[in-house]
Coordinates of C-alpha atoms and ligand atoms in Angstrom, one line a residue:
M30 CA -2.9 -28.3 7.7
A31 CA -0.4 -26.2 10.0
R32 CA 2.3 -28.8 10.1
F33 CA 4.0 -27.0 7.1
R34 CA 7.2 -26.7 9.0
E35 CA 7.8 -30.4 8.9
P36 CA 7.9 -32.8 6.0
L37 CA 5.0 -34.5 4.8
H38 CA 4.6 -37.8 3.1
V39 CA 2.4 -38.3 0.7
L40 CA 1.1 -42.1 0.1
R41 CA -0.8 -44.5 -2.0
E42 CA -3.4 -45.7 0.6
S43 CA -4.9 -48.4 -2.0
A44 CA -4.9 -50.4 -5.1
Q45 CA -7.5 -48.0 -6.4
G46 CA -4.6 -45.3 -6.4
R47 CA -6.3 -43.5 -3.5
V48 CA -3.4 -41.2 -1.9
G49 CA -3.5 -40.0 1.6
V50 CA -1.1 -38.3 3.9
G51 CA 1.3 -39.0 6.2
L52 CA 1.5 -36.1 8.7
G53 CA 5.1 -35.7 10.5
G54 CA 8.6 -36.7 9.6
N55 CA 8.2 -40.2 10.8
V56 CA 6.4 -41.8 8.7
L57 CA 7.0 -45.2 7.7
V58 CA 7.4 -45.3 3.9
A59 CA 7.4 -48.6 1.8
A60 CA 10.6 -49.2 1.6
Q61 CA 10.8 -49.7 5.4
L62 CA 8.0 -52.2 5.5
N63 CA 9.8 -55.0 3.7
G64 CA 7.5 -55.7 1.0
H65 CA 4.6 -55.9 3.5
A66 CA 1.3 -54.5 2.4
A67 CA 2.3 -51.0 2.5
Y68 CA 1.5 -47.8 1.5
P69 CA 3.7 -46.7 -1.2
L70 CA 5.3 -43.4 -0.8
V71 CA 4.0 -41.0 -3.9
A72 CA 5.8 -37.6 -2.9
T73 CA 7.8 -36.0 0.0
L74 CA 6.8 -32.4 0.6
P75 CA 9.8 -30.9 2.4
P76 CA 9.3 -28.2 5.0
L77 CA 7.4 -24.7 4.2
F78 CA 8.1 -21.7 6.1
P79 CA 6.0 -18.4 5.7
E80 CA 9.1 -16.6 5.1
W81 CA 9.7 -18.6 2.0
L82 CA 6.8 -17.8 0.4
G83 CA 8.0 -14.6 -1.6
D84 CA 11.1 -14.3 -3.9
R85 CA 14.2 -14.8 -1.4
S86 CA 16.1 -11.7 -3.2
F87 CA 13.6 -9.6 -1.1
A88 CA 14.7 -10.6 2.2
E89 CA 18.1 -10.8 1.1
T90 CA 18.2 -7.5 -0.4
H91 CA 16.2 -5.6 2.1
G92 CA 16.9 -7.2 5.2
T93 CA 13.6 -8.3 6.2
R94 CA 12.8 -11.7 7.5
F95 CA 9.6 -12.0 5.6
P96 CA 8.1 -10.9 2.2
Y97 CA 6.0 -8.4 3.4
V98 CA 5.5 -5.1 3.2
T99 CA 3.2 -2.4 5.2
G100 CA 1.9 0.2 3.0
A101 CA 2.5 4.2 3.6
M102 CA -0.8 5.3 4.5
A103 CA -1.2 9.3 4.0
N104 CA -1.3 12.0 6.7
G105 CA 0.8 9.7 8.9
I106 CA -1.9 7.1 9.4
A107 CA 0.7 4.8 8.9
T108 CA 2.7 6.1 12.1
T109 CA 6.3 5.9 13.1
D110 CA 5.1 3.2 15.7
L111 CA 3.4 1.3 13.2
V112 CA 6.8 1.6 10.9
I113 CA 8.9 0.8 14.3
A114 CA 6.8 -2.2 15.1
A115 CA 6.9 -3.6 11.4
A116 CA 10.6 -3.4 11.0
R117 CA 11.2 -5.0 14.4
A118 CA 9.2 -7.7 13.3
G119 CA 11.3 -8.4 10.3
L120 CA 8.8 -6.6 8.1
L121 CA 9.3 -3.6 5.7
G122 CA 6.9 -0.7 6.7
F123 CA 6.5 2.9 4.8
F124 CA 5.7 5.9 6.6
G125 CA 2.5 7.7 5.8
A126 CA 4.5 11.2 4.7
A127 CA 2.0 12.0 2.0
G128 CA -0.2 15.3 2.8
L129 CA 2.1 15.9 5.7
A130 CA 3.9 19.3 6.1
Y131 CA 7.7 19.3 5.6
P132 CA 8.5 19.7 9.4
R133 CA 6.4 16.5 10.3
V134 CA 8.0 14.8 8.0
E135 CA 11.3 15.2 9.6
E136 CA 9.9 15.3 12.8
A137 CA 9.0 11.4 11.7
L138 CA 12.6 10.9 10.3
N139 CA 14.1 11.8 13.9
R140 CA 11.9 9.1 15.6
L141 CA 12.8 6.7 13.0
E142 CA 16.2 7.0 13.0
A143 CA 16.1 7.4 16.9
A144 CA 14.3 3.8 17.3
L145 CA 16.0 1.7 14.2
G146 CA 19.2 3.6 13.5
G147 CA 21.9 1.1 13.7
S148 CA 19.6 -1.9 14.1
G149 CA 20.1 -3.2 10.3
A150 CA 16.1 -3.2 10.6
P151 CA 14.7 -2.1 7.1
W152 CA 12.3 1.0 6.9
G153 CA 11.0 3.7 4.6
M154 CA 9.0 6.7 3.7
N155 CA 6.7 7.5 1.1
L156 CA 7.2 10.1 -1.7
I157 CA 4.4 11.5 -3.4
H158 CA 4.0 12.6 -6.8
S159 CA 2.6 16.4 -6.1
P160 CA 1.9 18.1 -9.3
N161 CA 0.5 20.7 -7.6
E162 CA 3.2 21.3 -5.2
P163 CA 6.2 20.5 -7.3
A164 CA 8.8 22.1 -5.1
L165 CA 7.6 20.1 -1.8
E166 CA 8.4 17.0 -4.0
E167 CA 11.5 18.4 -4.5
A168 CA 12.4 19.4 -1.0
V169 CA 11.0 15.9 0.6
A170 CA 13.2 14.2 -2.1
D171 CA 16.2 15.9 -1.2
L172 CA 15.6 15.4 2.9
Y173 CA 15.3 11.8 2.0
L174 CA 18.9 11.6 0.4
R175 CA 20.5 14.0 3.0
R176 CA 19.1 11.9 5.8
G177 CA 20.1 8.4 4.1
V178 CA 16.9 7.0 3.9
T179 CA 17.5 3.8 1.8
H180 CA 13.6 2.8 1.0
V181 CA 11.1 4.9 -0.8
S182 CA 7.7 4.1 -1.9
A183 CA 7.1 6.4 -5.0
A184 CA 3.2 6.7 -5.1
A185 CA 0.5 8.5 -7.8
Y186 CA 3.3 8.5 -10.4
L187 CA 1.9 8.9 -13.9
A188 CA 5.0 9.5 -15.4
L189 CA 8.6 10.1 -13.9
T190 CA 9.5 13.4 -12.1
P191 CA 13.4 14.8 -11.5
A192 CA 12.9 14.3 -7.9
I193 CA 12.1 10.7 -8.2
V194 CA 14.6 10.0 -10.6
R195 CA 17.3 11.9 -8.4
Y196 CA 16.3 10.0 -5.4
A197 CA 16.8 6.7 -7.5
V198 CA 20.2 7.7 -9.3
A199 CA 21.4 9.4 -6.3
G200 CA 22.3 6.0 -4.7
L201 CA 24.3 4.1 -7.6
H202 CA 27.4 3.0 -7.3
T203 CA 29.7 0.3 -8.2
D204 CA 30.8 -2.7 -6.0
A205 CA 34.7 -4.5 -6.2
A206 CA 33.3 -6.3 -9.4
G207 CA 32.3 -3.6 -11.4
K208 CA 28.3 -4.2 -10.4
V209 CA 25.8 -1.6 -9.9
Q210 CA 24.6 -1.5 -6.3
R211 CA 22.1 0.3 -4.6
R212 CA 21.7 2.6 -1.6
T213 CA 18.4 3.9 -2.6
H214 CA 15.6 1.7 -3.5
V215 CA 12.5 2.8 -5.0
F216 CA 9.3 0.6 -4.3
A217 CA 7.2 1.8 -7.3
K218 CA 3.5 1.3 -7.1
I219 CA 1.6 1.0 -10.1
S220 CA -1.7 -0.4 -11.5
R221 CA -1.0 0.1 -15.2
P222 CA 1.6 -1.4 -17.8
E223 CA 2.1 2.0 -19.5
T224 CA 3.0 3.5 -15.7
A225 CA 5.2 0.6 -14.8
R226 CA 7.1 0.8 -18.0
H227 CA 8.8 4.4 -16.6
F228 CA 10.0 2.5 -13.6
L229 CA 11.2 -0.6 -15.3
T230 CA 13.4 1.4 -18.0
P231 CA 16.8 3.2 -17.2
A232 CA 15.8 7.1 -16.3
P233 CA 15.5 9.3 -19.3
A234 CA 18.7 10.5 -20.9
A235 CA 17.4 13.9 -21.0
M236 CA 16.5 14.1 -17.2
L237 CA 19.8 12.5 -16.5
E238 CA 21.3 15.2 -18.3
G239 CA 19.4 18.0 -16.5
L240 CA 20.1 16.5 -13.1
L241 CA 23.7 16.6 -13.8
A242 CA 24.0 20.0 -15.0
Q243 CA 22.3 21.2 -11.8
G244 CA 24.7 19.1 -9.8
K245 CA 22.4 16.9 -8.3
I246 CA 23.8 13.5 -9.4
T247 CA 27.5 13.1 -10.4
A248 CA 29.0 12.0 -13.6
E249 CA 29.3 8.3 -12.5
Q250 CA 25.5 7.8 -11.5
A251 CA 24.5 9.2 -14.7
T252 CA 26.3 6.4 -16.6
L253 CA 25.8 3.8 -14.2
A254 CA 21.6 4.9 -14.3
R255 CA 21.9 3.6 -18.0
R256 CA 22.3 0.0 -16.9
V257 CA 19.6 -0.1 -14.3
P258 CA 15.7 0.1 -13.9
I259 CA 14.5 2.8 -11.9
A260 CA 13.0 0.6 -9.4
E261 CA 13.6 -3.1 -8.6
D262 CA 10.4 -3.4 -6.6
I263 CA 7.3 -2.8 -8.7
T264 CA 4.3 -3.2 -6.4
V265 CA 1.0 -3.9 -8.6
E266 CA -1.7 -2.5 -6.7
A267 CA -5.7 -3.8 -7.9
D268 CA -8.6 -3.3 -5.8
S269 CA -7.5 -1.3 -2.8
G270 CA -8.2 1.4 -0.1
G271 CA -7.5 5.1 -1.4
H272 CA -6.5 5.7 -5.0
T273 CA -7.1 2.6 -6.8
D274 CA -8.0 1.6 -10.5
R275 CA -9.9 -1.1 -9.0
Q276 CA -8.5 -3.7 -11.1
A277 CA -8.7 -7.5 -10.2
L278 CA -5.2 -8.8 -8.9
T279 CA -5.6 -11.9 -11.0
A280 CA -6.2 -9.8 -14.1
V281 CA -3.1 -6.9 -13.6
F282 CA -0.2 -8.8 -12.0
P283 CA 0.3 -11.1 -15.2
V284 CA 0.5 -8.4 -17.6
I285 CA 2.9 -6.5 -15.4
A286 CA 4.9 -9.6 -14.6
Q287 CA 5.1 -10.3 -18.1
L288 CA 6.1 -6.4 -19.1
R289 CA 8.9 -6.9 -16.7
D290 CA 10.1 -10.2 -18.4
E291 CA 9.9 -8.2 -21.5
L292 CA 11.9 -5.2 -20.5
A293 CA 14.2 -7.1 -18.3
A294 CA 15.2 -9.2 -21.6
E295 CA 15.3 -6.1 -23.8
H296 CA 17.9 -4.2 -21.2
G297 CA 19.9 -7.0 -20.0
Y298 CA 19.7 -6.0 -16.5
E299 CA 22.4 -7.5 -14.3
R300 CA 19.7 -8.5 -11.4
P301 CA 16.1 -9.7 -11.3
I302 CA 13.2 -7.1 -11.2
R303 CA 10.7 -7.9 -8.3
V304 CA 6.9 -7.8 -8.7
G305 CA 5.1 -7.5 -5.5
A306 CA 1.0 -7.5 -5.1
A307 CA -1.2 -5.3 -3.2
G308 CA -5.0 -4.4 -2.9
G309 CA -7.4 -6.8 -1.8
L310 CA -5.4 -8.4 0.6
G311 CA -7.0 -9.3 3.8
T312 CA -6.9 -13.0 4.3
P313 CA -4.6 -15.9 4.2
R314 CA -6.5 -17.3 1.1
S315 CA -5.7 -14.0 -0.7
V316 CA -2.3 -13.6 0.6
A317 CA -1.5 -16.8 -0.7
A318 CA -3.2 -16.5 -3.9
A319 CA -1.1 -13.4 -4.2
F320 CA 2.4 -15.7 -3.6
S321 CA 1.2 -18.5 -6.2
L322 CA 0.4 -15.6 -8.9
G323 CA 4.3 -15.2 -8.4
A324 CA 4.4 -12.1 -6.0
A325 CA 7.6 -11.8 -4.8
Y326 CA 6.2 -9.6 -1.7
V327 CA 2.8 -8.9 -0.6
V328 CA 1.7 -5.3 0.8
T329 CA -1.1 -4.7 3.2
G330 CA -2.9 -1.4 3.7
S331 CA -6.5 -1.2 4.4
V332 CA -6.2 -3.9 7.1
N333 CA -3.0 -1.9 9.1
Q334 CA -5.7 1.2 9.1
S335 CA -7.4 -0.7 11.9
A336 CA -4.4 -1.5 14.0
I337 CA -3.6 0.0 17.2
E338 CA -0.4 1.6 15.6
S339 CA -2.5 3.5 13.2
G340 CA -2.9 7.3 13.3
L341 CA -6.5 6.8 12.9
S342 CA -8.9 7.6 15.8
A343 CA -10.3 5.1 17.9
E344 CA -13.5 5.6 16.8
G345 CA -12.5 5.3 13.0
K346 CA -11.1 2.1 13.7
R347 CA -14.0 1.1 15.4
M348 CA -16.2 1.6 12.2
L349 CA -13.6 -0.2 10.5
A350 CA -14.0 -3.2 12.4
G351 CA -17.6 -3.3 11.5
A352 CA -17.1 -3.3 7.9
E353 CA -18.3 -5.9 5.3
M354 CA -16.2 -6.6 2.2
S355 CA -19.3 -4.5 0.2
D356 CA -19.0 -1.5 2.8
V357 CA -17.1 0.4 0.5
I358 CA -17.8 3.5 -2.1
M359 CA -15.5 5.5 -4.4
A360 CA -15.7 9.4 -3.5
P361 CA -14.2 12.3 -4.9
A362 CA -10.4 12.9 -4.0
A363 CA -9.2 16.1 -2.4
D364 CA -6.1 16.0 -4.3
M365 CA -7.6 15.7 -7.8
F366 CA -11.0 17.0 -7.4
E367 CA -11.5 19.3 -10.4
Q368 CA -9.9 16.4 -12.5
G369 CA -12.7 14.1 -11.4
V370 CA -10.0 11.3 -9.6
E371 CA -11.8 9.0 -7.0
V372 CA -10.7 7.3 -3.9
Q373 CA -12.2 4.2 -2.3
V374 CA -13.6 4.9 1.3
L375 CA -15.7 3.3 3.8
K376 CA -19.6 3.6 3.3
R377 CA -20.6 2.2 6.4
G378 CA -21.2 4.4 9.5
T379 CA -20.1 7.7 7.5
M380 CA -22.0 9.8 5.0
F381 CA -19.0 11.2 3.7
G382 CA -19.0 9.4 0.1
T383 CA -22.4 10.5 -1.2
R384 CA -21.7 13.8 0.8
A385 CA -18.8 14.3 -1.4
H386 CA -20.7 13.4 -4.7
R387 CA -23.1 16.2 -4.1
L388 CA -20.2 18.7 -3.9
L389 CA -18.7 17.1 -7.0
T390 CA -22.5 17.5 -9.0
A391 CA -22.5 21.2 -7.5
Y392 CA -19.1 21.8 -9.2
R393 CA -19.8 20.3 -12.2
N394 CA -23.3 22.1 -12.8
Y395 CA -22.4 25.3 -11.9
D396 CA -19.7 28.1 -12.4
G397 CA -19.4 29.5 -8.9
L398 CA -20.3 29.6 -5.7
D399 CA -22.6 32.3 -6.9
S400 CA -24.3 30.6 -9.9
V401 CA -25.6 27.9 -7.3
P402 CA -29.3 28.2 -6.7
A403 CA -30.5 29.2 -3.7
D404 CA -32.4 26.2 -2.5
V405 CA -29.0 23.6 -3.6
R406 CA -26.7 26.1 -1.7
A407 CA -29.0 26.0 1.4
S408 CA -29.0 22.1 1.4
L409 CA -25.1 21.9 0.8
E410 CA -24.6 24.3 3.5
R411 CA -26.8 22.5 6.1
Q412 CA -26.6 18.8 4.8
V413 CA -23.1 18.7 3.4
L414 CA -20.5 21.5 4.5
G415 CA -21.9 22.2 8.1
V416 CA -21.3 25.9 7.6
S417 CA -22.0 28.9 5.2
F418 CA -20.3 29.4 1.4
D419 CA -19.1 32.7 3.1
E420 CA -17.4 30.9 6.0
V421 CA -15.9 28.2 3.7
R422 CA -14.9 31.1 1.7
A423 CA -13.0 33.3 4.0
T424 CA -11.5 29.9 6.1
T425 CA -10.1 28.7 2.5
K426 CA -8.7 32.1 1.6
A427 CA -7.3 32.3 4.6
F428 CA -5.5 28.8 4.4
W429 CA -4.0 29.5 0.9
E430 CA -2.8 32.9 1.7
E431 CA -0.5 31.0 4.1
R432 CA 0.0 28.1 1.8
D433 CA 0.2 29.4 -1.5
P434 CA -1.2 32.9 -2.5
S435 CA -1.5 32.5 -6.2
Q436 CA -4.2 30.0 -5.7
N437 CA -6.2 33.1 -3.8
V438 CA -5.5 35.3 -7.3
Q439 CA -6.6 32.6 -9.4
A440 CA -9.9 32.0 -7.3
A441 CA -10.4 35.7 -7.7
A442 CA -10.2 35.7 -11.4
D443 CA -11.8 32.2 -11.9
P444 CA -15.0 31.5 -9.6
K445 CA -14.8 27.7 -10.6
H446 CA -11.5 27.7 -9.3
E447 CA -12.6 29.3 -6.2
M448 CA -15.8 26.6 -6.1
A449 CA -13.3 24.0 -6.2
L450 CA -11.0 25.3 -3.5
C451 CA -14.0 25.8 -1.0
F452 CA -15.2 21.9 -2.0
R453 CA -12.0 20.5 -1.4
W454 CA -11.7 22.2 2.1
Y455 CA -14.4 19.9 3.2
L456 CA -12.7 16.9 1.5
G457 CA -9.4 17.8 2.9
L458 CA -10.9 18.4 6.7
S459 CA -13.1 15.2 6.4
S460 CA -10.1 13.2 6.7
R461 CA -8.6 15.2 9.7
W462 CA -11.7 14.9 11.4
A463 CA -11.5 11.2 11.4
I464 CA -7.8 11.1 12.3
K465 CA -8.8 13.1 15.6
G466 CA -12.0 11.6 15.9
E467 CA -14.0 14.9 15.9
P468 CA -17.0 13.8 17.9
T469 CA -19.5 16.4 16.0
R470 CA -18.2 15.2 12.2
R471 CA -18.5 11.6 12.9
L472 CA -21.1 11.2 9.8
D473 CA -18.3 13.3 7.6
Y474 CA -15.5 10.7 8.5
Q475 CA -13.4 10.3 5.2
I476 CA -11.4 6.8 5.8
W477 CA -9.8 5.3 2.7
C478 CA -10.8 1.6 2.8
G479 CA -11.2 -1.3 0.4
P480 CA -12.8 -4.2 0.3
A481 CA -9.8 -6.4 2.0
M482 CA -11.1 -4.8 5.5
G483 CA -14.4 -6.4 5.3
A484 CA -12.9 -9.7 4.4
F485 CA -10.3 -9.5 7.1
N486 CA -13.4 -8.6 9.6
A487 CA -15.0 -11.9 8.5
W488 CA -11.8 -14.1 8.4
V489 CA -11.0 -12.8 12.2
R490 CA -14.6 -12.8 13.6
G491 CA -15.0 -14.7 17.0
S492 CA -11.3 -14.8 17.3
F493 CA -8.6 -12.7 19.3
L494 CA -8.4 -10.4 16.1
E495 CA -12.0 -9.7 16.3
A496 CA -11.3 -6.5 18.7
P497 CA -9.5 -3.4 17.3
E498 CA -8.0 -3.0 20.6
Q499 CA -6.1 -6.5 20.1
R500 CA -5.3 -5.9 16.5
T501 CA -1.6 -5.2 16.2
V502 CA 0.4 -4.7 12.3
V503 CA 2.4 -7.7 13.9
Q504 CA -0.2 -9.9 14.6
I505 CA -2.2 -9.2 11.5
A506 CA 1.0 -9.7 9.2
L507 CA 2.3 -13.2 11.1
N508 CA -1.3 -14.6 11.1
L509 CA -1.8 -13.7 7.2
L510 CA 1.8 -15.2 6.5
E511 CA 1.3 -18.3 8.6
G512 CA -2.2 -18.6 7.3
A513 CA -0.9 -18.4 4.0
A514 CA 1.6 -20.9 4.4
A515 CA -1.0 -23.6 5.5
V516 CA -3.5 -22.9 2.6
T517 CA -0.4 -23.2 -0.2
R518 CA 0.7 -26.6 1.7
A519 CA -2.9 -27.7 1.6
Q520 CA -2.9 -26.8 -2.2
Q521 CA 0.5 -28.3 -2.8
L522 CA -0.8 -31.7 -1.3
R523 CA -4.1 -31.2 -3.3
T524 CA -1.9 -31.3 -6.7
Y525 CA -0.3 -34.8 -5.3
G526 CA -3.9 -36.2 -6.0
A527 CA -4.3 -36.0 -1.7
P528 CA -7.7 -36.1 -0.3
I529 CA -7.9 -32.5 1.0
P530 CA -10.6 -31.4 3.2
A531 CA -12.3 -28.1 2.7
A532 CA -11.2 -27.3 6.5
A533 CA -7.5 -27.9 5.2
F534 CA -7.6 -24.1 3.8
R535 CA -9.2 -22.4 6.7
F536 CA -6.7 -21.0 9.2
S537 CA -8.2 -19.4 12.4
P538 CA -6.1 -16.5 14.0
R539 CA -4.3 -17.1 16.9
P540 CA -1.3 -15.1 18.8
L541 CA 1.8 -15.8 17.0
A542 CA 5.5 -14.9 18.0
Ligands
FMN5 C1 -5.8 5.3 4.9 C2 -4.9 4.7 3.7 C3 -3.8 5.5 3.0 C4 -3.0 5.2 2.1 N1 -2.2 6.6 1.6 C5 -1.3 6.2 1.1 C6 -0.2 6.9 0.4 O1 -0.2 7.6 1.1 N2 0.6 6.3 -0.3 C7 0.8 5.3 -1.1 O2 1.3 4.7 -1.6 N3 -0.6 4.8 -0.7 C8 -1.3 4.6 0.1 N4 -2.3 3.8 0.3 C9 -2.5 2.7 -0.3 C10 -1.4 1.7 0.7 O3 -0.2 1.8 0.8 C11 -2.1 0.1 0.0 O4 -1.2 0.0 -1.2 C12 -3.1 -0.3 -0.1 O5 -4.0 0.2 0.7 C13 -3.2 -1.8 -0.2 O6 -4.5 -2.2 -0.6 P1 -5.4 -2.7 0.4 O7 -6.1 -1.6 1.0 O8 -6.3 -3.3 -0.6 O9 -4.8 -3.3 1.6 C14 -3.4 4.1 1.5 C15 -4.1 3.3 2.0 C16 -5.1 3.5 3.0 C17 -6.2 2.2 3.6

């Protein structure tokens, strides 16, 4: 059913009312057959383009060709190369700035500006809520504003912070008709209504007053901010790699879309707010399903991590390419370890998930490193950390002495905090080992991954996209979109009563331009 770029005629085949399909644009229809035993025309479907699967205003507003976003992947796994390739193909890519030190974010900006500046191709950066490092979040938001970054993906926000509000509001101005326009676009990634609500409503008055008093926004911007939501692109994230509530997209998307409708009506916004879909999208059928739920755009993550442009090591990509859908596990998150927050990671080929759980269990059971019984300590040292508690202690202390000495002061007074810092040493490094491809730590690789990866692998088996060396972010995207258009076409025809074989819903990957 790949011929979705041409009109299709749906014809009645027989007196019993059976319906058939005329492929191509030149089928003779009843009227042209002058009363001969003809196939009466039931319906004509106009052409369908992958570009049209989402909300047309997405492409118009952001300057993309397709309603498709490559999501940010922390620690630079969504590389500048990935973002540049996406931009040149008419997609919107977000650089994975989370977890990177400020100078590396600056460096990435330099590269992106050099490659894409002035081309009109859109690209964006990630701004992650950093409750432990509010100064860094502020500094990065400030950097984005100074450097004229027009698209920011806001991640991990449970509530608004001055940094994200300032980024959104500092881009507001009016056009000749007095309509509020934006220079800065926030893509808010959410998986719960209560978080979505923050981004779907205008900035809180108290926060605007605070920013105004500090001279971080102008009086005009503060006034305009009352007429628009913080974000006009809300990404609903279902069961995904990394941080996830593991919601079913079919359950959560309609809830957020309805909330968007209610809040848009309540506030009387002048422009529609787009709701996009992320999480679990790794096949044409799932992308088609997201669009048929009403998604204005789709966001992929896990599948791009296995592409050649991703910053993950070759070994890590090979492990991803071998994953099946169920080869994922939830594991303690490095950044919110003490709170029991988890991330979804790859299970096959790495012991990270189970090893990290052993650290969490020890953290919960004991008051500090010195309270861990000798046998438990020995097994954690040997089987998980690979080094002694004392070595981890020394390394961790040296790390925080440079980064934030107050952590060491707190650790000296509270052995439980010291234990958390030491265990987080392992959780933090395990991601770096996977990125670098550290051969001695292969079984400790922490690779964020959702079920979309295994679904993708099953779909591309036997095709040119099977080998990770062939996977480019653009071929992945074009095939997902092209396939989603074919599936959508098959479904359209089915709803006209035409007998559509199961094969019509299958789309095999092929090199696409
Ligand atoms: C390795 C990896 C790192 C990620 N890092 C971030 C991040 O730093 N910020 C963010 O907003 N989302 C992050 N995500 C989520 C993706 O941007 C995307 O929303 C998600 O992966 C989509 O779901 P999927 O994995 O099922 O495709 C990450 C995902 C992966 C797989």
